Each structure stands twice: as C-alpha cells, then as structure tokens.
C-alpha cells in the first residue's frame, strides 16, 4: 500500500495505476476509520481494479462551533485498517498541500445543501463540496464511494459531480450498523456507557415512524410523537423529518412519485448523532 503525502507523488502513483490500465476508485475519509469505512473500501473494490483512500481532516467543513480540535485522529490504526482492507494507495495531504496560501476557490452547491445539516452547520457543505471536488481532480478516480449514513452529503456530492461534469461515478454504500441498530460513526466513541445504551433508540424511533408513515399515519403527528420519545429519553433532537430523497425538500405528506427518506439529527450528551432511512 503506497502512502502519498504530496501532490507530485500522488500524481505519479495514480499515473502508474493508470498505465497498468486500472480503473481507480476513491474512498474519501477524515480518518478515525471504523467498519463503515472498511465497507466503503470493499464496495469500491467491487467497482474498480485499484482503490485509493484519502485521509484528510478538512478544516473547511468545520465551523466555529464545530469540533475540528477534538476530531479523533489515529493515523497508525487507520493505515492498518486500510492495509487489511486491501487498499492500494493512501492520500494523506497536509493542510498546506490541500489549501496552499492564496487558495481562493470554493464550491457552493445550492439545492441539497439547504436545510438540515446545512442549517445546523453553516458552511459545512461548502467545505465538503470543495474538498471532494479537489480529491476527485487530484486522484482522477473513476468511482468514489460515499456512505449513505451522511445522506445529505451524498446528495450534495452527487449533485456537484453532475453539475461540474466531473467524470466520476458516485457510489452510495449502505449504512453499517451495530447489532442494536446504532449507525457506526467516528464520534460514537465519545458516548458515555449510559448514552451508548440510549443511542439505538434514535434508529428504533425512526424505523417505527417510517413504518407508520408507510402504513398511512399522518406525517406531522408521527414525527412529533417520535421527537417527543427522543426528548423523553434524553436526546436533544435538531430535526426528525420526512424529505424527498434527492433534493432533501421537506414533505408533510408522502409523495407517490419518488423515493423518500426519514432524516434525523439529535444530540445525546456532547455527541450529535445523525441517521436516515428510506421510507
Ligand atoms: O464524510 C466524511 O468523512 C467527509 O465529509 C469527507 C467526505 C471525507 C470530506 O471531507
């Protein structure tokens, strides 16, 4: 597994892969890897001959109230997991290589960036879209794997790649969950044992709400009841909403003409849990 920390060596490594006429897939990450990331590497491998992963904690997607400083970092553990997963190349640029002094270009994706995480974390999707665009262009990958866990991010990146005619296939990969339903996340490690025991309720409430809505229950009442259950259990919900799957537009009644998603974010102690499921 080759490790590249500057752009010239990345270009040389991807050129060598291409010379062997190999289709390259990219798994963008911010490190602190878990089984969800390993699933991305396996899914990427299924679509390409070679897999590159990037590890870059992107300062542009954290805002003032956000948690850049306490974002978990574990370079050695991450590299061991990527090696075991069969990754061919790891791109680990320092911040100055990604954003050299004088960098002045950002990517703003209107539409799916609006609302939900876009409201909770102003500027977050500008940072995500900008770094993903750069990662796509730096690696020249034909495929990029993204987890469905960050559903809004997946829609933002898919829209951005389509709008900018970047020749890359965005591969959605299903959320990996613990046995009790909790979606894997690098931030779960910050849950106390009591919070960890409560955390799966988010997915349970969502699953029951989705089933009720699919069975004809009124959307606003169902979501309000779900939110109240979360509050009673100690969550501070930011949102629990039914949306159009691609545009993230809120729905107060089911649509008959396209996929829908239930999206939620709720704070439990100091940890903000995100989840989404199809309806
Ligand atoms: O989902 C993440 O880990 C990040 O948002 C990503 C896609 C690697 C961009 O920094």
Coordinates of C-alpha atoms and ligand atoms in Angstrom, one line a residue:
X1 CA 0.0 0.0 0.0
X2 CA 1.6 3.2 -1.2
X3 CA 1.3 6.3 1.0
X4 CA 1.4 9.7 -0.7
X5 CA 1.7 13.0 1.3
X6 CA 2.3 15.4 -1.6
X7 CA 0.6 16.1 -4.9
X8 CA 3.6 15.1 -7.2
X9 CA 3.8 11.7 -5.6
X10 CA 0.1 11.2 -5.7
X11 CA 0.1 12.1 -9.4
X12 CA 3.0 9.6 -10.1
X13 CA 1.2 6.9 -8.2
X14 CA -2.2 7.3 -9.9
X15 CA -0.4 7.6 -13.3
X16 CA 1.3 4.3 -12.6
X17 CA -2.0 2.6 -11.8
X18 CA -3.5 4.1 -15.0
X19 CA -0.5 2.9 -17.1
X20 CA -1.5 -0.6 -15.9
X21 CA -4.9 0.4 -17.4
X22 CA -6.6 0.1 -14.0
X23 CA -9.9 1.6 -13.1
X24 CA -9.4 3.6 -9.8
X25 CA -11.9 4.1 -7.1
X26 CA -11.6 6.6 -4.3
X27 CA -12.8 6.4 -0.7
X28 CA -12.7 9.9 0.8
X29 CA -12.3 9.9 4.6
X30 CA -11.3 12.0 7.5
X31 CA -9.6 9.1 9.3
X32 CA -10.7 7.6 12.6
X33 CA -11.8 4.7 10.5
X34 CA -14.3 2.0 11.5
X35 CA -16.2 -0.9 9.9
X36 CA -18.3 1.6 7.9
X37 CA -15.2 2.8 6.1
X38 CA -14.0 -0.7 5.6
X39 CA -17.3 -1.4 3.9
X40 CA -16.6 1.6 1.6
X41 CA -13.3 0.1 0.6
X42 CA -14.9 -3.2 -0.2
X43 CA -17.7 -1.6 -2.2
X44 CA -15.1 0.5 -4.1
X45 CA -13.1 -2.6 -4.8
X46 CA -16.2 -4.2 -6.4
X47 CA -16.3 -1.4 -8.9
X48 CA -12.7 -0.9 -9.8
X49 CA -9.3 -2.5 -10.1
X50 CA -7.5 -0.3 -7.6
X51 CA -8.7 1.5 -4.5
X52 CA -7.3 4.8 -3.1
X53 CA -8.4 6.2 0.2
X54 CA -7.8 9.7 1.3
X55 CA -7.3 10.7 5.0
X56 CA -7.7 14.4 5.4
X57 CA -9.4 16.2 8.3
X58 CA -10.8 19.0 6.2
X59 CA -10.7 22.3 8.2
X60 CA -13.0 23.9 5.6
X61 CA -16.0 21.8 6.7
X62 CA -15.8 22.6 10.4
X63 CA -17.3 25.9 11.6
X64 CA -16.6 27.9 14.8
X65 CA -19.0 25.9 17.0
X66 CA -17.8 22.7 15.4
X67 CA -15.3 20.1 16.7
X68 CA -12.2 20.2 14.5
X69 CA -9.9 20.3 17.5
X70 CA -11.5 17.2 19.1
X71 CA -11.9 15.3 15.9
X72 CA -10.4 11.8 16.6
X73 CA -7.1 11.1 14.8
X74 CA -5.4 7.7 14.6
X75 CA -3.0 7.5 11.7
X76 CA -1.4 4.2 12.6
X77 CA -4.7 2.5 13.3
X78 CA -6.2 3.9 10.1
X79 CA -3.3 2.7 7.9
X80 CA -3.5 -0.8 9.4
X81 CA -7.3 -1.0 8.7
X82 CA -6.8 0.3 5.1
X83 CA -4.0 -2.2 4.5
X84 CA -6.1 -5.1 5.9
X85 CA -9.0 -4.0 3.7
X86 CA -6.8 -4.3 0.6
X87 CA -6.4 -0.6 -0.2
X88 CA -3.7 0.2 -2.8
X89 CA -3.0 3.8 -2.2
X90 CA -3.5 6.3 0.6
X91 CA -3.5 10.1 0.0
X92 CA -2.7 11.9 3.2
X93 CA -2.0 15.6 2.3
X94 CA -1.1 18.1 5.0
X95 CA -3.4 21.1 5.1
X96 CA -0.9 23.3 3.2
X97 CA -0.9 20.9 0.3
X98 CA -4.7 20.9 0.1
X99 CA -5.1 24.6 0.6
X100 CA -1.8 26.4 -0.3
X101 CA -1.6 30.0 0.8
X102 CA -3.7 32.1 -1.6
X103 CA -6.3 29.4 -2.2
X104 CA -9.5 31.4 -3.0
X105 CA -11.9 29.0 -4.7
X106 CA -14.8 27.2 -3.0
X107 CA -17.7 25.2 -4.4
X108 CA -21.2 26.1 -3.3
X109 CA -23.9 23.5 -4.1
X110 CA -27.3 25.1 -3.8
X111 CA -30.4 22.8 -3.5
X112 CA -29.4 19.7 -1.5
X113 CA -27.1 21.8 0.8
X114 CA -30.1 23.8 2.1
X115 CA -31.7 22.9 5.4
X116 CA -30.9 20.2 8.0
X117 CA -27.1 19.9 8.3
X118 CA -26.8 23.0 6.1
X119 CA -28.6 25.0 8.8
X120 CA -27.0 23.2 11.7
X121 CA -23.5 23.7 10.4
X122 CA -23.3 26.8 8.2
X123 CA -20.6 26.4 5.5
X124 CA -20.2 22.7 6.2
X125 CA -21.3 21.6 2.7
X126 CA -19.2 24.3 1.0
X127 CA -16.2 22.7 2.7
X128 CA -17.3 19.2 1.8
X129 CA -18.0 20.0 -1.8
X130 CA -14.7 21.9 -2.2
X131 CA -12.5 19.2 -0.8
X132 CA -14.4 16.4 -2.6
X133 CA -14.0 18.3 -5.9
X134 CA -10.3 18.7 -5.2
X135 CA -9.9 15.0 -4.2
X136 CA -11.7 13.9 -7.4
X137 CA -9.5 16.1 -9.6
X138 CA -6.3 15.2 -7.7
X139 CA -6.8 11.4 -8.0
X140 CA -8.7 11.3 -11.3
X141 CA -10.7 8.4 -9.8
X142 CA -13.5 7.0 -12.0
X143 CA -15.5 6.0 -8.9
X144 CA -15.9 7.5 -5.4
X145 CA -17.7 5.6 -2.6
X146 CA -19.7 7.5 0.0
X147 CA -21.7 6.1 2.9
X148 CA -25.5 6.6 3.0
X149 CA -25.1 7.4 6.7
X150 CA -24.4 11.0 5.6
X151 CA -27.3 11.2 3.3
X152 CA -27.3 14.9 2.7
X153 CA -23.6 14.9 2.0
X154 CA -24.1 12.1 -0.5
X155 CA -26.7 14.1 -2.4
X156 CA -24.6 17.3 -2.3
X157 CA -21.5 15.5 -3.7
X158 CA -23.6 13.6 -6.4
X159 CA -25.2 17.0 -7.5
X160 CA -21.8 18.7 -7.5
X161 CA -20.1 16.0 -9.7
X162 CA -23.1 16.0 -12.1
X163 CA -23.2 19.8 -12.3
X164 CA -19.5 20.2 -12.9
X165 CA -19.3 17.3 -15.4
X166 CA -16.7 15.5 -13.3
X167 CA -16.4 12.1 -15.0
X168 CA -16.8 10.1 -11.8
X169 CA -19.4 7.7 -10.6
X170 CA -20.6 8.4 -7.0
X171 CA -21.2 5.0 -5.5
X172 CA -23.7 5.0 -2.5
X173 CA -22.9 2.4 0.2
X174 CA -25.5 1.4 2.8
X175 CA -25.0 2.4 6.4
X176 CA -23.2 -0.1 8.6
X177 CA -24.9 -0.5 12.0
X178 CA -24.1 -2.1 15.3
X179 CA -26.3 -5.1 16.2
X180 CA -28.6 -2.8 18.1
X181 CA -29.2 -0.5 15.1
X182 CA -26.8 2.4 16.0
X183 CA -25.2 3.7 12.9
X184 CA -21.4 3.5 13.0
X185 CA -19.7 6.9 13.4
X186 CA -16.3 8.1 14.4
X187 CA -18.0 10.2 17.0
X188 CA -19.7 7.2 18.8
X189 CA -16.5 6.7 20.8
X190 CA -17.4 9.9 22.7
X191 CA -20.7 8.4 24.1
X192 CA -20.6 7.5 27.8
X193 CA -21.7 3.9 28.6
X194 CA -25.2 5.2 29.6
X195 CA -25.5 7.3 26.4
X196 CA -24.3 4.4 24.3
X197 CA -27.2 2.3 25.8
X198 CA -29.7 5.0 24.9
X199 CA -28.3 5.8 21.4
X200 CA -30.0 3.0 19.5
X201 CA -33.4 4.5 20.3
X202 CA -32.8 7.0 17.5
X203 CA -32.9 4.3 14.9
X204 CA -35.8 2.5 16.6
X205 CA -37.9 5.6 16.7
X206 CA -37.1 6.3 13.0
X207 CA -37.9 2.7 11.9
X208 CA -41.2 2.8 13.7
X209 CA -42.1 6.3 12.3
X210 CA -41.1 5.2 8.8
X211 CA -43.4 2.1 9.1
X212 CA -46.2 4.2 10.5
X213 CA -46.0 6.7 7.6
X214 CA -45.7 3.9 5.1
X215 CA -48.9 2.5 6.7
X216 CA -50.8 5.7 6.2
X217 CA -50.3 7.6 9.5
X218 CA -50.2 11.4 9.3
X219 CA -46.7 12.7 8.9
X220 CA -46.6 15.7 11.2
X221 CA -48.2 13.8 14.2
X222 CA -46.0 10.8 13.7
X223 CA -42.8 12.9 13.6
X224 CA -43.9 14.9 16.6
X225 CA -44.6 11.8 18.6
X226 CA -41.2 10.4 17.6
X227 CA -39.4 13.6 18.6
X228 CA -41.2 13.5 22.0
X229 CA -40.0 10.0 22.6
X230 CA -36.4 11.1 21.9
X231 CA -36.7 14.0 24.3
X232 CA -38.1 11.8 27.0
X233 CA -35.1 9.5 26.6
X234 CA -32.6 12.4 27.0
X235 CA -31.9 13.3 23.4
X236 CA -32.0 16.9 22.2
X237 CA -33.3 16.5 18.6
X238 CA -32.3 19.0 16.0
X239 CA -34.7 17.6 13.4
X240 CA -36.7 14.5 12.5
X241 CA -38.1 15.0 9.1
X242 CA -39.6 13.3 6.0
X243 CA -37.8 14.5 2.9
X244 CA -37.6 13.9 -0.9
X245 CA -34.6 11.6 -1.1
X246 CA -32.6 13.6 -3.7
X247 CA -33.5 17.2 -3.1
X248 CA -33.9 16.9 0.7
X249 CA -37.0 19.0 0.4
X250 CA -39.3 18.6 3.5
X251 CA -42.6 16.7 3.0
X252 CA -45.6 16.9 5.2
X253 CA -47.3 14.1 3.3
X254 CA -45.9 11.1 1.5
X255 CA -45.2 11.5 -2.2
X256 CA -46.3 8.9 -4.7
X257 CA -43.7 9.8 -7.4
X258 CA -40.3 9.2 -6.0
X259 CA -38.1 8.0 -3.1
X260 CA -38.4 9.5 0.3
X261 CA -36.1 9.4 3.3
X262 CA -36.5 10.0 7.0
X263 CA -33.6 12.1 8.2
X264 CA -32.7 12.9 11.8
X265 CA -30.1 14.6 13.9
X266 CA -30.1 14.6 17.7
X267 CA -27.6 15.5 20.4
X268 CA -27.0 13.0 23.1
X269 CA -24.7 14.4 25.8
X270 CA -21.9 16.0 23.8
X271 CA -22.4 13.8 20.7
X272 CA -24.5 14.7 17.7
X273 CA -26.0 11.6 16.2
X274 CA -27.1 11.6 12.5
X275 CA -29.2 8.9 10.9
X276 CA -31.5 8.4 7.9
X277 CA -33.6 5.5 6.5
X278 CA -35.7 5.0 3.4
X279 CA -39.5 5.3 3.7
Ligands
LIG1 O1 -17.7 12.1 5.3 C1 -16.5 12.5 5.5 O2 -15.7 11.8 6.2 C2 -16.1 13.8 5.0 O3 -17.1 14.7 5.0 C3 -15.4 13.7 3.6 C4 -16.4 13.2 2.5 C5 -14.2 12.8 3.6 C6 -15.0 15.1 3.1 O4 -14.0 15.6 3.9

